[in-house]
mmCIF file of C-alpha atoms in Angstrom:
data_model
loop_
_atom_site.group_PDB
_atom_site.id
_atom_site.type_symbol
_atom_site.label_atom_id
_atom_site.label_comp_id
_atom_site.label_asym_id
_atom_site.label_seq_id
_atom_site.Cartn_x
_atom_site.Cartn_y
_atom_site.Cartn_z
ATOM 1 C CA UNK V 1 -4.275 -18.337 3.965
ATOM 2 C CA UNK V 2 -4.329 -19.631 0.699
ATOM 3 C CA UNK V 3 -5.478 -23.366 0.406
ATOM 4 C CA UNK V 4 -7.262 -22.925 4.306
ATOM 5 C CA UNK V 5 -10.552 -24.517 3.497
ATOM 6 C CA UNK V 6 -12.306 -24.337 -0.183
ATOM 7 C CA UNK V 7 -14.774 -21.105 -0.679
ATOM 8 C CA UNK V 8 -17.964 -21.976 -1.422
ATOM 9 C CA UNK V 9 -19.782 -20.706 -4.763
ATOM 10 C CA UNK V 10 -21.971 -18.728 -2.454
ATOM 11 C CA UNK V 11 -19.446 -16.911 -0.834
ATOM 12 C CA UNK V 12 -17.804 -15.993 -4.684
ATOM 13 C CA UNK V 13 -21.229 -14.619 -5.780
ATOM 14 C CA UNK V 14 -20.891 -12.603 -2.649
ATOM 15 C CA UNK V 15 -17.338 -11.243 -4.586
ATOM 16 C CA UNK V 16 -18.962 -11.025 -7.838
ATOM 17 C CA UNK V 17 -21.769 -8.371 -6.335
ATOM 18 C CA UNK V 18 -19.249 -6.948 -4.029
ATOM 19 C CA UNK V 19 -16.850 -5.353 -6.637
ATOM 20 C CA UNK V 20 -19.587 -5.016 -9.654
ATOM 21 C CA UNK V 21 -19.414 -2.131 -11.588
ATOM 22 C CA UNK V 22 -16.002 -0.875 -10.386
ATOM 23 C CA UNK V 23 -14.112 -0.151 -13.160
ATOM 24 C CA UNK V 24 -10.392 0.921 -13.822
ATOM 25 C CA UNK V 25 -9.370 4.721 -13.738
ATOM 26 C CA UNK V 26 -7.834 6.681 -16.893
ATOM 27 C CA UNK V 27 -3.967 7.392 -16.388
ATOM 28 C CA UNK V 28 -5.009 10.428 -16.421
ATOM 29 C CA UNK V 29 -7.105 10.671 -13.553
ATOM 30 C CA UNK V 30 -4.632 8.537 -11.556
ATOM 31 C CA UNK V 31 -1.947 11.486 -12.932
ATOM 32 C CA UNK V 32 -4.693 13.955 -10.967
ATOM 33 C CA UNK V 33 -5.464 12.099 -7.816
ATOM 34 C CA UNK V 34 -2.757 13.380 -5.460
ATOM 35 C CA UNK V 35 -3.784 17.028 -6.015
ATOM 36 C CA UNK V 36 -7.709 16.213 -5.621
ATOM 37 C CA UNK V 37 -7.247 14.957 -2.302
ATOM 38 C CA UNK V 38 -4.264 17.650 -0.770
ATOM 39 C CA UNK V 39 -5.579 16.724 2.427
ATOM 40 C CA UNK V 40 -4.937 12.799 2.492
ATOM 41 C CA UNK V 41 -1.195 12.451 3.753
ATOM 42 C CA UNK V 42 -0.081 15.789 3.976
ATOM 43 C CA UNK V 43 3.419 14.225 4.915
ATOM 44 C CA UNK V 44 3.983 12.168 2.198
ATOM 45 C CA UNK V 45 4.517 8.838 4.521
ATOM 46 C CA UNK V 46 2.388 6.757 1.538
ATOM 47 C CA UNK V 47 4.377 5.982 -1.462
ATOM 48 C CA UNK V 48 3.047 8.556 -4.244
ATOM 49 C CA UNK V 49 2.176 6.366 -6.935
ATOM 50 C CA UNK V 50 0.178 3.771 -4.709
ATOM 51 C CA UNK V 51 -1.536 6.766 -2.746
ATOM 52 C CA UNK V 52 -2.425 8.199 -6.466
ATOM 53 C CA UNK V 53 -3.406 5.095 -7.741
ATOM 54 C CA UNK V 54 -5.848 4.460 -4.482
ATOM 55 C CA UNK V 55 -7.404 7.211 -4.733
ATOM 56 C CA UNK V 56 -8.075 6.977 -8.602
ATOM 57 C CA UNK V 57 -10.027 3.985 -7.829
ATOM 58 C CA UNK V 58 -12.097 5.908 -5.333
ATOM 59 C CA UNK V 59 -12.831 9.403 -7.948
ATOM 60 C CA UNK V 60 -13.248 6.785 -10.794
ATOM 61 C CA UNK V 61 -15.851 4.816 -8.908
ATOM 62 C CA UNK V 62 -17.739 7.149 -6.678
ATOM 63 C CA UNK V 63 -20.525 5.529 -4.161
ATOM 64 C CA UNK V 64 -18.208 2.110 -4.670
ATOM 65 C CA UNK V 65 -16.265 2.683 -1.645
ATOM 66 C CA UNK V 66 -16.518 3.507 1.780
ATOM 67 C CA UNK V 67 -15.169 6.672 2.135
ATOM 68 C CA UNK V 68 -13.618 6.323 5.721
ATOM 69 C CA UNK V 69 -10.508 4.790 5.282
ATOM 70 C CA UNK V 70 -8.553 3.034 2.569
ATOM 71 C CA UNK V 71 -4.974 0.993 2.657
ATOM 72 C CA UNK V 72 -1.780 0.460 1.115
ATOM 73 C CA UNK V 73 0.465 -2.058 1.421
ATOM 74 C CA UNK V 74 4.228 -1.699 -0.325
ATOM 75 C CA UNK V 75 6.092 -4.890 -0.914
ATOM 76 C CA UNK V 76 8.661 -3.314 -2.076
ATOM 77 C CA UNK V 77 10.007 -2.495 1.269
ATOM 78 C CA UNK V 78 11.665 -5.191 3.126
ATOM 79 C CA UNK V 79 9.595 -7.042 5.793
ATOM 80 C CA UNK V 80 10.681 -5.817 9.146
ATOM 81 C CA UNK V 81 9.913 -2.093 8.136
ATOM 82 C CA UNK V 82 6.234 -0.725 8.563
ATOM 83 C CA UNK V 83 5.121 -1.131 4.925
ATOM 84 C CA UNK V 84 1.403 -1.307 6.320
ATOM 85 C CA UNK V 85 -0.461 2.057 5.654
ATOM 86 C CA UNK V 86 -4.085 2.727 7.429
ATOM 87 C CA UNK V 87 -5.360 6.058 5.586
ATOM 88 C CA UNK V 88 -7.994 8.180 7.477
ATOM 89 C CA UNK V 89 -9.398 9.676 4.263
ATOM 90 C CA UNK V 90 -11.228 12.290 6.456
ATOM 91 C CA UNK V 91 -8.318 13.347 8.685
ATOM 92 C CA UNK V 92 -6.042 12.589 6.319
ATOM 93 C CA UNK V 93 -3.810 11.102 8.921
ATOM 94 C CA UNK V 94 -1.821 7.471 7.892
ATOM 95 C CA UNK V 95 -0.942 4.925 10.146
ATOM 96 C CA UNK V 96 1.587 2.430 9.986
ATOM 97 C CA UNK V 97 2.258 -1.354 10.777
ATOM 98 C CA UNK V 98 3.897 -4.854 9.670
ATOM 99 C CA UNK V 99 2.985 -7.002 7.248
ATOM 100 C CA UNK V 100 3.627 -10.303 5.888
ATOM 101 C CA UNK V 101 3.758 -11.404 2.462
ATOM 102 C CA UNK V 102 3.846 -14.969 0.845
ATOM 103 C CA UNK V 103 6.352 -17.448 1.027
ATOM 104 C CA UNK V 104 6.261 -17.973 -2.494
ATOM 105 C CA UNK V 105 7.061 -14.301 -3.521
ATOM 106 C CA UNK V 106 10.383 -15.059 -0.963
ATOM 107 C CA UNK V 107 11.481 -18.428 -1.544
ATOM 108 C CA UNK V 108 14.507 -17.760 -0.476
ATOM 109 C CA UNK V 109 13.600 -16.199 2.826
ATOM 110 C CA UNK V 110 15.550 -12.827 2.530
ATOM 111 C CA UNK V 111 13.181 -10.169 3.657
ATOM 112 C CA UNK V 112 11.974 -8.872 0.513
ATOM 113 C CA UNK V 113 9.188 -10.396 -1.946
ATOM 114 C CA UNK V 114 10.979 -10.007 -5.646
ATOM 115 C CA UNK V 115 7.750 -12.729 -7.395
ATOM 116 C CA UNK V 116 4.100 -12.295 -7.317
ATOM 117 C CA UNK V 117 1.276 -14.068 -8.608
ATOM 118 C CA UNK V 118 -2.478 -15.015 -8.695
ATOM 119 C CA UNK V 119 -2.566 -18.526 -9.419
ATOM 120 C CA UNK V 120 -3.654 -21.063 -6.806
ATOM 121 C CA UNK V 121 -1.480 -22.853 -4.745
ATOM 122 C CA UNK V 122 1.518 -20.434 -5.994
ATOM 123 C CA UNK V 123 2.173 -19.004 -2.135
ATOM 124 C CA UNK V 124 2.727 -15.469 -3.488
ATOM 125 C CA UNK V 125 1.745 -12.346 -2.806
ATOM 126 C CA UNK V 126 -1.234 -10.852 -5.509
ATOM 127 C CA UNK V 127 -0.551 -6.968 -6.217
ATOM 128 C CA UNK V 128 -3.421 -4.844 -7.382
ATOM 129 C CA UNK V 129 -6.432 -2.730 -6.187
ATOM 130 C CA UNK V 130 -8.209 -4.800 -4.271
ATOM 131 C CA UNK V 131 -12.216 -4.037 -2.156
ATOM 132 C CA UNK V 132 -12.619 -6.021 1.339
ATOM 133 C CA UNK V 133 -15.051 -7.947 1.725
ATOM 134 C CA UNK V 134 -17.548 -9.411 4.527
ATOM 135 C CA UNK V 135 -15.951 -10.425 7.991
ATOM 136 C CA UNK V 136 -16.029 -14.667 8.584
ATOM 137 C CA UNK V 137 -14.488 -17.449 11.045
ATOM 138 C CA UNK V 138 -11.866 -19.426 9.146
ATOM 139 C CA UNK V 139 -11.098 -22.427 10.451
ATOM 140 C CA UNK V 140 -7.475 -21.938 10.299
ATOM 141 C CA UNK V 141 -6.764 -18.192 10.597
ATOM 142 C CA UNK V 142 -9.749 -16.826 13.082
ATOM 143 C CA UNK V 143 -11.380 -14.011 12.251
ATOM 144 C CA UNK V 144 -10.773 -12.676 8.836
ATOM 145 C CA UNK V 145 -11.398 -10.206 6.231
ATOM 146 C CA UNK V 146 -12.258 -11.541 2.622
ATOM 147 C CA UNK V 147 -10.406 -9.609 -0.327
ATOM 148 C CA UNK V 148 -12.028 -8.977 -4.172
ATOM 149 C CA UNK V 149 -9.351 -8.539 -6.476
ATOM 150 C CA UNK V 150 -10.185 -5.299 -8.990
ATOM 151 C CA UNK V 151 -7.575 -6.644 -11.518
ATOM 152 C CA UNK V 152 -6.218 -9.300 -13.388
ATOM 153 C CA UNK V 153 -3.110 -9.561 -11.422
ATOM 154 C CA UNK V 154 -4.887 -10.539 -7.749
ATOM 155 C CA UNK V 155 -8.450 -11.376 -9.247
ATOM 156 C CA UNK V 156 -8.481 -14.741 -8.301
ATOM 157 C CA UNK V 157 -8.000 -13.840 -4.517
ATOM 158 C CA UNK V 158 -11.070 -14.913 -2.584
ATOM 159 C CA UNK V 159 -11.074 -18.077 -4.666
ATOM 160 C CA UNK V 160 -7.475 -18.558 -3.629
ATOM 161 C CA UNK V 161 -8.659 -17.738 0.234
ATOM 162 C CA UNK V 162 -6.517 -14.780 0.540
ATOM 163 C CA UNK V 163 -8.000 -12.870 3.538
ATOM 164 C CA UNK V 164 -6.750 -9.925 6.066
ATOM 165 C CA UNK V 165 -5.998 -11.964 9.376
ATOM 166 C CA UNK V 166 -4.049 -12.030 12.477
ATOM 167 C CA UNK V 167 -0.545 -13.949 13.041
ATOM 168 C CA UNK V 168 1.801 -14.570 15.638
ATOM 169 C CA UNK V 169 4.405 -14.565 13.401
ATOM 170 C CA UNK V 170 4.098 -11.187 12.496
ATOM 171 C CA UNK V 171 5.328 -8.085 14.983
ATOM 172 C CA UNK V 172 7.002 -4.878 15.261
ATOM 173 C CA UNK V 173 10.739 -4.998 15.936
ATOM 174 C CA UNK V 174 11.292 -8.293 14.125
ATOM 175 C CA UNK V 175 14.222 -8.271 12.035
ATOM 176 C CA UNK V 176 12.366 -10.313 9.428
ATOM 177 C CA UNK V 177 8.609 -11.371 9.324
ATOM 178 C CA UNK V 178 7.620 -14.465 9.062
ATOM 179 C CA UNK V 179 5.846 -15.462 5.443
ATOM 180 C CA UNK V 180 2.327 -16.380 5.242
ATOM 181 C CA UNK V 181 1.016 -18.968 2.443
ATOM 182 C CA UNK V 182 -0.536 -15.010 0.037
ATOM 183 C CA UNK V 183 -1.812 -13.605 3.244
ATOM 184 C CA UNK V 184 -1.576 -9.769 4.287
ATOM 185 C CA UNK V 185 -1.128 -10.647 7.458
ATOM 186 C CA UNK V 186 -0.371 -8.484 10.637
ATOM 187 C CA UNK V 187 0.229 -8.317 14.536
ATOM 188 C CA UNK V 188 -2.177 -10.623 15.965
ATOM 189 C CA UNK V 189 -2.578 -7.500 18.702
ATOM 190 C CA UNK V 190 -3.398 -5.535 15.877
ATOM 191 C CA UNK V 191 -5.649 -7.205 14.016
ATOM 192 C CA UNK V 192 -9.266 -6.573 15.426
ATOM 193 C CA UNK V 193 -9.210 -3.154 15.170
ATOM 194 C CA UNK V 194 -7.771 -3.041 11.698
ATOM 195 C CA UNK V 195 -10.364 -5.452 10.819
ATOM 196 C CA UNK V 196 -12.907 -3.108 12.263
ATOM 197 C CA UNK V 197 -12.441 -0.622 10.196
ATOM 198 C CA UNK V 198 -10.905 -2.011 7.130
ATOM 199 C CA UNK V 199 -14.475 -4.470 6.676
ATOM 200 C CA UNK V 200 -16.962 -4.622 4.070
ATOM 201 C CA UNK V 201 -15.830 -1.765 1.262
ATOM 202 C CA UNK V 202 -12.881 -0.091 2.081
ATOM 203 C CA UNK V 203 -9.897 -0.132 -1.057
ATOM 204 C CA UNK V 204 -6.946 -1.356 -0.052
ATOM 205 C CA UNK V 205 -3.862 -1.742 -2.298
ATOM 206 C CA UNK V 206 -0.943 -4.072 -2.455
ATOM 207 C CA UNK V 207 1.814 -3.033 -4.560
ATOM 208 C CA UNK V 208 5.744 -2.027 -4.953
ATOM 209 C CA UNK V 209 6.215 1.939 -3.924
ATOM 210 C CA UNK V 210 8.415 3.552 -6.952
ATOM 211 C CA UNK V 211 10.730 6.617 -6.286
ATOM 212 C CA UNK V 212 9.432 9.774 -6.089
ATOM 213 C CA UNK V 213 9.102 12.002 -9.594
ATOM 214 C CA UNK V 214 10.537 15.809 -9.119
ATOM 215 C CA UNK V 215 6.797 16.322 -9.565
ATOM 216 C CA UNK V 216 5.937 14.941 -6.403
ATOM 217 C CA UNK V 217 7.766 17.509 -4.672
ATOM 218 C CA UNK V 218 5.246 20.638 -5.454
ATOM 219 C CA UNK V 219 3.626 21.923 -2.667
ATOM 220 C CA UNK V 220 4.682 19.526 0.112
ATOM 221 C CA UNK V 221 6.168 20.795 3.030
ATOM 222 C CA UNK V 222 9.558 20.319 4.262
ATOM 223 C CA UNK V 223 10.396 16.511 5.283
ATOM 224 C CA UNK V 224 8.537 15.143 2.263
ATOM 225 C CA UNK V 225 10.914 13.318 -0.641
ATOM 226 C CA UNK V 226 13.368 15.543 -2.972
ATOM 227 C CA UNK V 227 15.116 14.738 -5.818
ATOM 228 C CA UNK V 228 17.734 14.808 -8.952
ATOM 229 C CA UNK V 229 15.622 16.240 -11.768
ATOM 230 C CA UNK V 230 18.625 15.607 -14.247
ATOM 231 C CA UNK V 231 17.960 13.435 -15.339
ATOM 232 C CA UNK V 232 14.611 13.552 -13.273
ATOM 233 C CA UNK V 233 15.425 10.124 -11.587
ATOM 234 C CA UNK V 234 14.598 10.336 -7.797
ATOM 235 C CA UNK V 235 16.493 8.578 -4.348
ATOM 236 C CA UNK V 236 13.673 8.621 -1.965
ATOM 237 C CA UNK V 237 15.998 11.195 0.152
ATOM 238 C CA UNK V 238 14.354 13.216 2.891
ATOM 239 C CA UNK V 239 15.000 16.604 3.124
ATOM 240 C CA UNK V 240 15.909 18.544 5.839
ATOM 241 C CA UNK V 241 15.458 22.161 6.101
ATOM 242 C CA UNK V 242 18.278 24.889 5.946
ATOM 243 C CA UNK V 243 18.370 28.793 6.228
ATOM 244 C CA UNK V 244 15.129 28.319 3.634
ATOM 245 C CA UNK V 245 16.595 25.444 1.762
ATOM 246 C CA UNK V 246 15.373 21.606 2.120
ATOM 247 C CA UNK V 247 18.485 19.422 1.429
ATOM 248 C CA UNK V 248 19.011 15.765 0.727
ATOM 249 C CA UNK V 249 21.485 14.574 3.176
ATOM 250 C CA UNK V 250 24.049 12.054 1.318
ATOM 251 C CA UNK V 251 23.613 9.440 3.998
ATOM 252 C CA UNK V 252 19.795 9.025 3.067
ATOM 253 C CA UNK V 253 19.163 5.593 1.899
ATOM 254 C CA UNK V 254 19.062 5.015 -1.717
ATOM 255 C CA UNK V 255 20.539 8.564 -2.538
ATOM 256 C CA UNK V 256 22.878 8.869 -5.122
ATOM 257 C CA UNK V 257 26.468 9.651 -3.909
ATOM 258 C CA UNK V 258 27.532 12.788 -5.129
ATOM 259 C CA UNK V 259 24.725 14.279 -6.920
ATOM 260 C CA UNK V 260 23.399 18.169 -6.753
ATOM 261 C CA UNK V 261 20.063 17.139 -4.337
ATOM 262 C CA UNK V 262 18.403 20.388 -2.950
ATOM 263 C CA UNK V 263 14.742 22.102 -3.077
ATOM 264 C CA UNK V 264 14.023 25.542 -2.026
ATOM 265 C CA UNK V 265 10.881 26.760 -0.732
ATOM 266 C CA UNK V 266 9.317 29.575 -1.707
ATOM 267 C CA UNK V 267 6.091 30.775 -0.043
ATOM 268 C CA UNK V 268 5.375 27.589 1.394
ATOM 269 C CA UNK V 269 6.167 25.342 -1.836
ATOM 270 C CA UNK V 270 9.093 22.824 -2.026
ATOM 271 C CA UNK V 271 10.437 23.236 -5.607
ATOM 272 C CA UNK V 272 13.058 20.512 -6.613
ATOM 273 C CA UNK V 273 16.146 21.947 -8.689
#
């Protein structure tokens, strides 16, 4: 965690070369990601605009990554949900655990991180695109994964000594995690294999899922997100399909009470209306 043992200038060159020459995508090719990669999440699990953004840094930046897997992290869930995404960029399958987040970004201990930052000693959670970096032994944590911050929001990470590592106070069926000092942390029972493939090059991405645009709903299949589209404000609902018609129920969480939510599909496309 943050403050576990000071990072030596050699291991901050090895940053500096790790994430040299990446550089930002256009909006516009972060607008175009989702449809470039139709096969990554076909079931929408990933949050759109952190999938889109992920894989904007991988068009944008091509030989920079490893193209295996990537992750995504969304703080804006609470805590005890599985806000941890492992993307199989090949398969295009996701898979999903825990995750802490910093006891600074939760001061008051509620679940949900509502402050983030990148400055030293703060105990909060650094959003951004981030690249992994080498496997070490920290002499707090265990094994760990070092993480280069792409932006200026979490670009002081390794310095800080946030790193991917194992916790006991992190596991499924928890009502509330436990906070680490700017950590991603996860199931200690977990960890390795993450670690394993997460190592040296993959993206991975820490930020705050929004809702889901009406334009998020072309050509996904039944199950994925539908929405209002007047005035083309979304509720995260899940639909559920009906004689050829994928409804919102009104008990989905954050739907609005009352409002016309329905999608038809037509030849295999989910329209919203």
């Amino acid at each position: 965690d943050e403050g576990d043992e000071p990072v030596s200038e050699e291991d901050l060159e090895k940053g500096r070369q790790n994430i040299a020459g990446i550089a930002a995508p256009p909006a516009a090719q972060q607008a175009a990601a989702g449809a470039n990669h139709a096969n990554v999440d076909k079931e929408g699990v990933v949050p759109s605009n952190l999938k889109s953004q992920a894989l904007a840094y991988m068009d944008a930046n091509p030989g920079k990554f490893a193209s295996d897997y990537m992750v995504v992290i969304d703080m804006g869930k609470h805590s005890k949900e599985e806000r941890f995404y492992l993307i199989d960029l090949n398969g295009g399958s996701v898979s999903k655990t825990v995750v802490a987040h910093g006891s600074g970004s939760d001061p008051s201990n509620t679940g949900t991180p509502t402050r983030f930052s990148n400055t030293n000693n703060s105990k909060m959670t650094s959003l951004g695109v981030y690249k992994t970096g080498e496997v070490y032994q920290s002499g707090k944590v265990g094994r760990a994964v070092r993480l280069d911050g792409l932006e200026s929001t979490n670009n002081a990470a390794r310095a800080r000594g946030v790193v991917f590592h194992a916790s006991n106070y992190v596991s499924r069926g928890r009502a509330k995690q436990g906070r680490s000092y700017g950590c991603p942390a996860v199931p200690a029972n977990e960890t390795r294999a993450l670690q394993d493939k997460i190592a040296n090059g993959r993206l991975f991405v820490i930020g705050q899922g929004g809702p889901e645009t009406a334009d998020s709903c072309a050509g996904k299949a039944d199950g994925y997100y539908c929405s209002d589209v007047t005035p083309n404000i979304a509720y995260n609902c899940r639909s559920t399909q009906q004689a050829g018609v994928a409804h919102c129920p009104d008990s989905s969480k954050k739907c609005k009470a009352g409002s016309n939510r329905q999608a038809t599909l037509s030849g295999g496309q989910l329209t919203c209306e």
